[in-house]
Structure formats: structure tokens, C-alpha cells
PDB file of C-alpha atoms in Angstrom:
ATOM      1  CA  UNK A   1     153.588 271.816 308.042  1.00 62.00           C
ATOM      2  CA  UNK A   2     150.303 272.712 306.506  1.00 85.00           C
ATOM      3  CA  UNK A   3     149.647 270.485 303.258  1.00 94.00           C
ATOM      4  CA  UNK A   4     147.801 273.513 301.809  1.00 95.00           C
ATOM      5  CA  UNK A   5     151.507 275.330 300.949  1.00 95.00           C
ATOM      6  CA  UNK A   6     152.743 271.756 298.587  1.00 96.00           C
ATOM      7  CA  UNK A   7     148.699 272.118 297.313  1.00 96.00           C
ATOM      8  CA  UNK A   8     149.287 275.648 296.808  1.00 96.00           C
ATOM      9  CA  UNK A   9     152.693 275.139 294.963  1.00 96.00           C
ATOM     10  CA  UNK A  10     151.386 272.716 293.088  1.00 96.00           C
ATOM     11  CA  UNK A  11     148.642 274.488 291.613  1.00 97.00           C
ATOM     12  CA  UNK A  12     150.929 277.221 291.362  1.00 97.00           C
ATOM     13  CA  UNK A  13     152.928 275.187 289.117  1.00 96.00           C
ATOM     14  CA  UNK A  14     149.548 274.258 287.148  1.00 96.00           C
ATOM     15  CA  UNK A  15     148.985 277.550 286.449  1.00 95.00           C
ATOM     16  CA  UNK A  16     152.963 278.538 285.066  1.00 96.00           C
ATOM     17  CA  UNK A  17     152.675 274.848 282.969  1.00 94.00           C
ATOM     18  CA  UNK A  18     149.366 273.832 282.059  1.00 94.00           C
ATOM     19  CA  UNK A  19     147.637 277.775 281.635  1.00 93.00           C
ATOM     20  CA  UNK A  20     150.606 279.410 280.707  1.00 94.00           C
ATOM     21  CA  UNK A  21     150.528 282.363 283.635  1.00 95.00           C
ATOM     22  CA  UNK A  22     154.449 282.858 283.566  1.00 95.00           C
ATOM     23  CA  UNK A  23     156.416 284.915 285.214  1.00 95.00           C
ATOM     24  CA  UNK A  24     156.313 287.137 282.153  1.00 96.00           C
ATOM     25  CA  UNK A  25     152.530 287.158 281.785  1.00 95.00           C
ATOM     26  CA  UNK A  26     152.251 288.231 285.446  1.00 96.00           C
ATOM     27  CA  UNK A  27     154.560 290.984 285.325  1.00 96.00           C
ATOM     28  CA  UNK A  28     151.784 292.456 283.004  1.00 95.00           C
ATOM     29  CA  UNK A  29     149.364 293.296 285.909  1.00 95.00           C
ATOM     30  CA  UNK A  30     150.375 296.024 287.887  1.00 95.00           C
ATOM     31  CA  UNK A  31     147.573 297.187 289.403  1.00 96.00           C
ATOM     32  CA  UNK A  32     147.225 294.566 292.309  1.00 97.00           C
ATOM     33  CA  UNK A  33     145.237 292.278 290.088  1.00 98.00           C
ATOM     34  CA  UNK A  34     146.540 289.356 291.168  1.00 98.00           C
ATOM     35  CA  UNK A  35     145.632 289.704 294.869  1.00 98.00           C
ATOM     36  CA  UNK A  36     142.171 290.701 294.044  1.00 98.00           C
ATOM     37  CA  UNK A  37     141.601 287.172 292.161  1.00 98.00           C
ATOM     38  CA  UNK A  38     143.173 285.711 295.264  1.00 98.00           C
ATOM     39  CA  UNK A  39     140.456 287.551 297.389  1.00 97.00           C
ATOM     40  CA  UNK A  40     137.421 286.290 295.328  1.00 96.00           C
ATOM     41  CA  UNK A  41     138.952 282.736 295.451  1.00 95.00           C
ATOM     42  CA  UNK A  42     139.226 282.695 299.397  1.00 96.00           C
ATOM     43  CA  UNK A  43     135.496 285.008 299.376  1.00 93.00           C
ATOM     44  CA  UNK A  44     134.230 281.573 297.835  1.00 93.00           C
ATOM     45  CA  UNK A  45     135.925 279.282 299.944  1.00 94.00           C
ATOM     46  CA  UNK A  46     134.147 281.358 302.846  1.00 92.00           C
ATOM     47  CA  UNK A  47     130.810 281.250 301.012  1.00 90.00           C
ATOM     48  CA  UNK A  48     131.205 277.543 300.474  1.00 89.00           C
ATOM     49  CA  UNK A  49     131.748 276.889 304.125  1.00 91.00           C
ATOM     50  CA  UNK A  50     129.080 279.287 305.458  1.00 89.00           C
ATOM     51  CA  UNK A  51     126.652 277.118 302.814  1.00 85.00           C
ATOM     52  CA  UNK A  52     126.182 279.255 300.637  1.00 75.00           C
ATOM     53  CA  UNK A  53     125.865 278.860 296.544  1.00 65.00           C
ATOM     54  CA  UNK A  54     127.966 281.453 295.389  1.00 58.00           C
ATOM     55  CA  UNK A  55     130.662 278.953 294.028  1.00 57.00           C
ATOM     56  CA  UNK A  56     128.366 277.169 291.638  1.00 61.00           C
ATOM     57  CA  UNK A  57     126.635 279.884 289.988  1.00 74.00           C
ATOM     58  CA  UNK A  58     129.794 281.025 288.498  1.00 70.00           C
ATOM     59  CA  UNK A  59     129.517 284.790 289.073  1.00 82.00           C
ATOM     60  CA  UNK A  60     132.507 285.862 290.379  1.00 89.00           C
ATOM     61  CA  UNK A  61     132.564 288.796 293.549  1.00 91.00           C
ATOM     62  CA  UNK A  62     132.302 292.135 292.350  1.00 92.00           C
ATOM     63  CA  UNK A  63     136.023 292.879 292.406  1.00 95.00           C
ATOM     64  CA  UNK A  64     136.955 290.338 290.386  1.00 97.00           C
ATOM     65  CA  UNK A  65     139.619 291.935 287.912  1.00 97.00           C
ATOM     66  CA  UNK A  66     139.449 289.626 284.589  1.00 96.00           C
ATOM     67  CA  UNK A  67     136.826 288.602 282.086  1.00 94.00           C
ATOM     68  CA  UNK A  68     133.958 286.776 284.016  1.00 93.00           C
ATOM     69  CA  UNK A  69     134.845 283.211 281.594  1.00 92.00           C
ATOM     70  CA  UNK A  70     138.218 283.621 283.936  1.00 93.00           C
ATOM     71  CA  UNK A  71     136.600 282.601 286.882  1.00 94.00           C
ATOM     72  CA  UNK A  72     136.644 279.140 287.660  1.00 92.00           C
ATOM     73  CA  UNK A  73     135.351 278.194 291.193  1.00 93.00           C
ATOM     74  CA  UNK A  74     135.342 274.879 293.105  1.00 91.00           C
ATOM     75  CA  UNK A  75     132.436 273.527 294.873  1.00 89.00           C
ATOM     76  CA  UNK A  76     135.288 272.408 297.437  1.00 93.00           C
ATOM     77  CA  UNK A  77     136.583 275.100 299.934  1.00 94.00           C
ATOM     78  CA  UNK A  78     140.311 273.983 299.995  1.00 96.00           C
ATOM     79  CA  UNK A  79     140.340 274.005 296.361  1.00 96.00           C
ATOM     80  CA  UNK A  80     139.527 277.183 296.390  1.00 95.00           C
ATOM     81  CA  UNK A  81     142.288 278.265 299.213  1.00 97.00           C
ATOM     82  CA  UNK A  82     145.245 276.445 296.935  1.00 97.00           C
ATOM     83  CA  UNK A  83     143.949 278.511 293.963  1.00 97.00           C
ATOM     84  CA  UNK A  84     144.049 281.864 296.418  1.00 98.00           C
ATOM     85  CA  UNK A  85     146.883 280.902 298.163  1.00 98.00           C
ATOM     86  CA  UNK A  86     148.657 280.429 294.361  1.00 98.00           C
ATOM     87  CA  UNK A  87     147.522 283.226 293.140  1.00 98.00           C
ATOM     88  CA  UNK A  88     148.849 285.500 296.064  1.00 98.00           C
ATOM     89  CA  UNK A  89     152.104 283.395 296.002  1.00 97.00           C
ATOM     90  CA  UNK A  90     151.984 284.813 292.035  1.00 97.00           C
ATOM     91  CA  UNK A  91     151.132 288.441 293.568  1.00 98.00           C
ATOM     92  CA  UNK A  92     154.157 288.116 296.225  1.00 97.00           C
ATOM     93  CA  UNK A  93     156.645 287.007 293.013  1.00 97.00           C
ATOM     94  CA  UNK A  94     155.681 290.216 290.847  1.00 97.00           C
ATOM     95  CA  UNK A  95     156.646 292.482 293.320  1.00 97.00           C
ATOM     96  CA  UNK A  96     159.572 290.585 294.280  1.00 95.00           C
ATOM     97  CA  UNK A  97     160.553 290.779 290.573  1.00 95.00           C
ATOM     98  CA  UNK A  98     159.489 294.700 290.446  1.00 94.00           C
ATOM     99  CA  UNK A  99     161.854 295.059 292.788  1.00 93.00           C
ATOM    100  CA  UNK A 100     164.721 293.243 292.033  1.00 89.00           C
ATOM    101  CA  UNK A 101     164.502 294.980 288.664  1.00 89.00           C
ATOM    102  CA  UNK A 102     164.150 298.852 289.765  1.00 88.00           C
ATOM    103  CA  UNK A 103     167.209 297.958 291.972  1.00 83.00           C
ATOM    104  CA  UNK A 104     169.167 296.427 289.127  1.00 78.00           C
ATOM    105  CA  UNK A 105     168.509 299.571 287.055  1.00 70.00           C
ATOM    106  CA  UNK A 106     169.500 302.318 289.805  1.00 66.00           C
ATOM    107  CA  UNK A 107     172.782 300.210 290.770  1.00 68.00           C
ATOM    108  CA  UNK A 108     176.153 300.205 288.773  1.00 73.00           C
ATOM    109  CA  UNK A 109     178.322 297.444 287.910  1.00 77.00           C
ATOM    110  CA  UNK A 110     180.721 296.245 290.666  1.00 90.00           C
ATOM    111  CA  UNK A 111     183.965 296.295 289.494  1.00 94.00           C
ATOM    112  CA  UNK A 112     186.721 294.238 291.305  1.00 95.00           C
ATOM    113  CA  UNK A 113     190.475 294.710 290.987  1.00 96.00           C
ATOM    114  CA  UNK A 114     193.118 292.240 291.314  1.00 97.00           C
ATOM    115  CA  UNK A 115     196.988 291.826 291.015  1.00 96.00           C
ATOM    116  CA  UNK A 116     197.368 288.287 289.720  1.00 95.00           C
ATOM    117  CA  UNK A 117     194.146 287.689 287.515  1.00 94.00           C
ATOM    118  CA  UNK A 118     192.933 285.309 290.647  1.00 93.00           C
ATOM    119  CA  UNK A 119     192.368 286.540 293.744  1.00 94.00           C
ATOM    120  CA  UNK A 120     189.704 289.578 293.167  1.00 95.00           C
ATOM    121  CA  UNK A 121     189.730 291.197 296.815  1.00 92.00           C
ATOM    122  CA  UNK A 122     189.984 294.870 295.667  1.00 94.00           C
ATOM    123  CA  UNK A 123     187.201 297.227 295.047  1.00 92.00           C
ATOM    124  CA  UNK A 124     188.979 300.224 294.687  1.00 94.00           C
ATOM    125  CA  UNK A 125     191.994 301.045 292.094  1.00 95.00           C
ATOM    126  CA  UNK A 126     193.607 303.419 294.175  1.00 94.00           C
ATOM    127  CA  UNK A 127     193.351 301.826 297.205  1.00 94.00           C
ATOM    128  CA  UNK A 128     194.929 298.365 295.601  1.00 96.00           C
ATOM    129  CA  UNK A 129     197.540 300.699 294.036  1.00 95.00           C
ATOM    130  CA  UNK A 130     198.635 302.738 297.758  1.00 93.00           C
ATOM    131  CA  UNK A 131     198.100 299.245 299.523  1.00 94.00           C
ATOM    132  CA  UNK A 132     200.463 296.960 296.925  1.00 94.00           C
ATOM    133  CA  UNK A 133     202.536 299.911 296.319  1.00 94.00           C
ATOM    134  CA  UNK A 134     201.884 299.511 292.487  1.00 95.00           C
ATOM    135  CA  UNK A 135     203.706 301.672 290.035  1.00 95.00           C
ATOM    136  CA  UNK A 136     202.984 303.208 286.781  1.00 95.00           C
ATOM    137  CA  UNK A 137     203.663 300.090 284.043  1.00 96.00           C
ATOM    138  CA  UNK A 138     202.678 297.586 286.451  1.00 96.00           C
ATOM    139  CA  UNK A 139     199.696 295.036 285.368  1.00 97.00           C
ATOM    140  CA  UNK A 140     196.641 294.415 286.931  1.00 97.00           C
ATOM    141  CA  UNK A 141     193.340 292.936 286.365  1.00 97.00           C
ATOM    142  CA  UNK A 142     189.722 293.761 286.650  1.00 97.00           C
ATOM    143  CA  UNK A 143     186.210 292.074 286.274  1.00 96.00           C
ATOM    144  CA  UNK A 144     182.957 292.829 287.148  1.00 95.00           C
ATOM    145  CA  UNK A 145     181.243 291.468 290.401  1.00 92.00           C
ATOM    146  CA  UNK A 146     178.480 288.248 289.691  1.00 92.00           C
ATOM    147  CA  UNK A 147     177.174 287.413 293.040  1.00 90.00           C
ATOM    148  CA  UNK A 148     176.249 284.032 293.515  1.00 93.00           C
ATOM    149  CA  UNK A 149     172.354 282.938 293.892  1.00 94.00           C
ATOM    150  CA  UNK A 150     171.452 280.100 296.341  1.00 96.00           C
ATOM    151  CA  UNK A 151     169.413 277.990 293.121  1.00 96.00           C
ATOM    152  CA  UNK A 152     173.422 277.573 291.524  1.00 95.00           C
ATOM    153  CA  UNK A 153     173.722 274.923 294.387  1.00 96.00           C
ATOM    154  CA  UNK A 154     170.279 273.374 294.196  1.00 97.00           C
ATOM    155  CA  UNK A 155     170.950 271.304 290.683  1.00 95.00           C
ATOM    156  CA  UNK A 156     169.339 267.729 291.322  1.00 93.00           C
ATOM    157  CA  UNK A 157     168.832 268.381 295.240  1.00 95.00           C
ATOM    158  CA  UNK A 158     165.380 267.093 294.561  1.00 95.00           C
ATOM    159  CA  UNK A 159     167.085 263.298 293.566  1.00 95.00           C
ATOM    160  CA  UNK A 160     169.263 263.325 296.908  1.00 96.00           C
ATOM    161  CA  UNK A 161     165.782 263.833 299.277  1.00 96.00           C
ATOM    162  CA  UNK A 162     164.182 261.012 297.113  1.00 96.00           C
ATOM    163  CA  UNK A 163     167.374 258.274 297.139  1.00 95.00           C
ATOM    164  CA  UNK A 164     167.580 259.828 300.924  1.00 96.00           C
ATOM    165  CA  UNK A 165     163.878 258.487 301.419  1.00 96.00           C
ATOM    166  CA  UNK A 166     164.140 255.407 299.456  1.00 95.00           C
ATOM    167  CA  UNK A 167     167.439 254.205 301.977  1.00 95.00           C
ATOM    168  CA  UNK A 168     165.860 254.948 305.041  1.00 96.00           C
ATOM    169  CA  UNK A 169     162.801 252.778 304.078  1.00 96.00           C
ATOM    170  CA  UNK A 170     164.385 249.790 302.875  1.00 94.00           C
ATOM    171  CA  UNK A 171     166.954 250.000 306.037  1.00 95.00           C
ATOM    172  CA  UNK A 172     163.096 250.169 308.121  1.00 95.00           C
ATOM    173  CA  UNK A 173     160.874 247.912 306.002  1.00 94.00           C
ATOM    174  CA  UNK A 174     163.245 246.041 303.659  1.00 93.00           C
ATOM    175  CA  UNK A 175     162.504 244.806 300.383  1.00 89.00           C
ATOM    176  CA  UNK A 176     158.708 245.808 300.869  1.00 92.00           C
ATOM    177  CA  UNK A 177     159.910 249.567 300.537  1.00 92.00           C
ATOM    178  CA  UNK A 178     162.082 248.919 297.540  1.00 88.00           C
ATOM    179  CA  UNK A 179     159.655 251.266 295.580  1.00 89.00           C
ATOM    180  CA  UNK A 180     159.166 253.731 297.881  1.00 94.00           C
ATOM    181  CA  UNK A 181     158.862 256.649 297.750  1.00 95.00           C
ATOM    182  CA  UNK A 182     157.098 257.069 294.184  1.00 92.00           C
ATOM    183  CA  UNK A 183     156.870 260.257 292.895  1.00 92.00           C
ATOM    184  CA  UNK A 184     155.738 261.896 289.286  1.00 94.00           C
ATOM    185  CA  UNK A 185     157.425 264.322 287.330  1.00 94.00           C
ATOM    186  CA  UNK A 186     154.988 267.179 288.857  1.00 93.00           C
ATOM    187  CA  UNK A 187     155.272 265.723 292.198  1.00 95.00           C
ATOM    188  CA  UNK A 188     159.098 266.128 292.087  1.00 95.00           C
ATOM    189  CA  UNK A 189     158.905 269.680 290.351  1.00 95.00           C
ATOM    190  CA  UNK A 190     156.936 270.810 293.599  1.00 96.00           C
ATOM    191  CA  UNK A 191     159.833 269.384 295.797  1.00 96.00           C
ATOM    192  CA  UNK A 192     162.660 271.307 293.471  1.00 96.00           C
ATOM    193  CA  UNK A 193     160.664 274.229 293.517  1.00 95.00           C
ATOM    194  CA  UNK A 194     160.444 274.494 297.461  1.00 95.00           C
ATOM    195  CA  UNK A 195     163.910 273.802 297.651  1.00 97.00           C
ATOM    196  CA  UNK A 196     165.045 276.487 295.725  1.00 96.00           C
ATOM    197  CA  UNK A 197     162.274 278.909 297.490  1.00 95.00           C
ATOM    198  CA  UNK A 198     163.873 277.451 300.936  1.00 96.00           C
ATOM    199  CA  UNK A 199     167.702 278.194 299.836  1.00 97.00           C
ATOM    200  CA  UNK A 200     166.675 281.305 298.269  1.00 95.00           C
ATOM    201  CA  UNK A 201     165.224 282.544 301.541  1.00 96.00           C
ATOM    202  CA  UNK A 202     167.308 281.504 304.047  1.00 97.00           C
ATOM    203  CA  UNK A 203     170.973 280.668 302.052  1.00 96.00           C
ATOM    204  CA  UNK A 204     171.725 283.619 300.239  1.00 94.00           C
ATOM    205  CA  UNK A 205     175.576 283.493 299.253  1.00 95.00           C
ATOM    206  CA  UNK A 206     177.973 286.043 300.649  1.00 91.00           C
ATOM    207  CA  UNK A 207     180.704 285.066 297.571  1.00 91.00           C
ATOM    208  CA  UNK A 208     180.645 286.018 294.075  1.00 91.00           C
ATOM    209  CA  UNK A 209     182.152 285.331 291.097  1.00 91.00           C
ATOM    210  CA  UNK A 210     184.151 287.563 288.624  1.00 95.00           C
ATOM    211  CA  UNK A 211     183.425 287.310 284.860  1.00 94.00           C
ATOM    212  CA  UNK A 212     185.038 289.661 281.979  1.00 94.00           C
ATOM    213  CA  UNK A 213     187.909 289.922 283.140  1.00 96.00           C
ATOM    214  CA  UNK A 214     190.850 292.286 281.386  1.00 97.00           C
ATOM    215  CA  UNK A 215     193.935 293.534 281.564  1.00 97.00           C
ATOM    216  CA  UNK A 216     195.013 296.939 282.645  1.00 97.00           C
ATOM    217  CA  UNK A 217     198.317 298.798 282.909  1.00 97.00           C
ATOM    218  CA  UNK A 218     198.617 301.061 285.753  1.00 96.00           C
ATOM    219  CA  UNK A 219     199.302 305.183 284.785  1.00 96.00           C
ATOM    220  CA  UNK A 220     200.906 307.726 286.148  1.00 94.00           C
ATOM    221  CA  UNK A 221     198.179 310.006 286.440  1.00 95.00           C
ATOM    222  CA  UNK A 222     196.188 306.669 288.080  1.00 94.00           C
ATOM    223  CA  UNK A 223     199.596 306.921 290.607  1.00 94.00           C
ATOM    224  CA  UNK A 224     199.144 310.583 291.467  1.00 92.00           C
ATOM    225  CA  UNK A 225     195.340 309.890 292.160  1.00 92.00           C
ATOM    226  CA  UNK A 226     196.128 307.106 294.432  1.00 90.00           C
ATOM    227  CA  UNK A 227     198.841 309.184 296.901  1.00 87.00           C
ATOM    228  CA  UNK A 228     196.103 312.112 296.987  1.00 79.00           C
ATOM    229  CA  UNK A 229     193.108 310.156 297.849  1.00 65.00           C
TER     230      UNK A 229
END
């Protein structure tokens, strides 16, 4: 695995925690500015590798989207690549948030039904009435389906990874590995963020919780409607 991915993630977290370039900040740029800025740093990396000096004169490419004072190239091509990848990641995340927001606005809350306030496995009241042969006056329950998120199950996984490395190192090397690995708080945050990204990408849960449950009494109209479905 390329170290560039880790270094880019480290830079992205620095942008958030030090510079204050949060998701809310990034979402204000709706015309591809983050991608344009990433391309500028990639161009500087190319120029440095070709022996150019544009990385040192402080002048951004013509398509730099912001004030020139915000352009901070490095004489190191690797550092410019890190900034470019971090900005591309920020742009990718902003696109995903916009798509998720649009989908959420278009969707109506999913209501699920239960006959016992425990197992909510019916999506339609009339179907439940017909299947369970319910009558007017029977009590049922409904609530809002809330899909579980992968990150609900990644809390403190970073600690387990580090502890696992410690155990293996001490098993292999003994006392000399007692303090291994030694990671700073920002480095641990990189690990946790990487774990959360992996889980979100590959481990989307197919189960849900039910929130705001309420009691409901079956009416004669409900039974009549169920009989005609």
C-alpha cells in the first residue's frame, strides 16, 4: 500500500483540525474549486520534478480558485502531491455529501410496523393486518426506520489495532518491544479515520433500529382497506 494515501489522509486531517477547513466549509464551494486547487498542486509537483522553479516563486497556476495568498506550494514534489490528494479527497467527500443530502430530501421517512412493540418487520399496515388477521380495536405499533451506519461499530477500533501490534511485538521480541508501537494522537486519528473509511466503503449494515415508536389502534377503515388490497 502506498504511503501517499496515509500522508494524504494526514494532510486532510491537518486541513480540518488546524486550518478549520471542515465539511461545512468545503460545502460552500459548489463549482469544483477544491478539485481545481488539487490540480494546481499536482501541476507544481510535475514542475518541480522537471526542474522548474514555479514552486518557489509563489505564483499559482491561472486556474487557482482562491486568493494567491492561500497558495502554499512546496519545493518537495511529495508534499505537493499530499496536498493535491487531500484536496481531491475533500472534493470527493463534498460530492458525496451533496448526493446524500439530495437523496434525503427526496425520500420520505420509512415507517415500520409491529404487533408486539419488539419486532418491527412489516413495512405496510394493510399487509400486516391481512397477514396477521388483525381486527378493528387491535393494538399495533409503528416507528421510524433508522438504518445503522458502519461507523456505529468502529468506536475505539484504533486502540484494538495498536494493542494487537503490541502483543505481537512482545511475543516476537520480548521486553525490548514493550513500548511498541508509539503513536502520537494525530497519528492515532489517522488510523481511526482510515478504519472508518474502510468500514463505510465495504461494510454497510443491512439492519436498522426503530425510533420514536408509537401505539396505534386498528380501525374498521384500516381492516376494510386491507381487505381490498
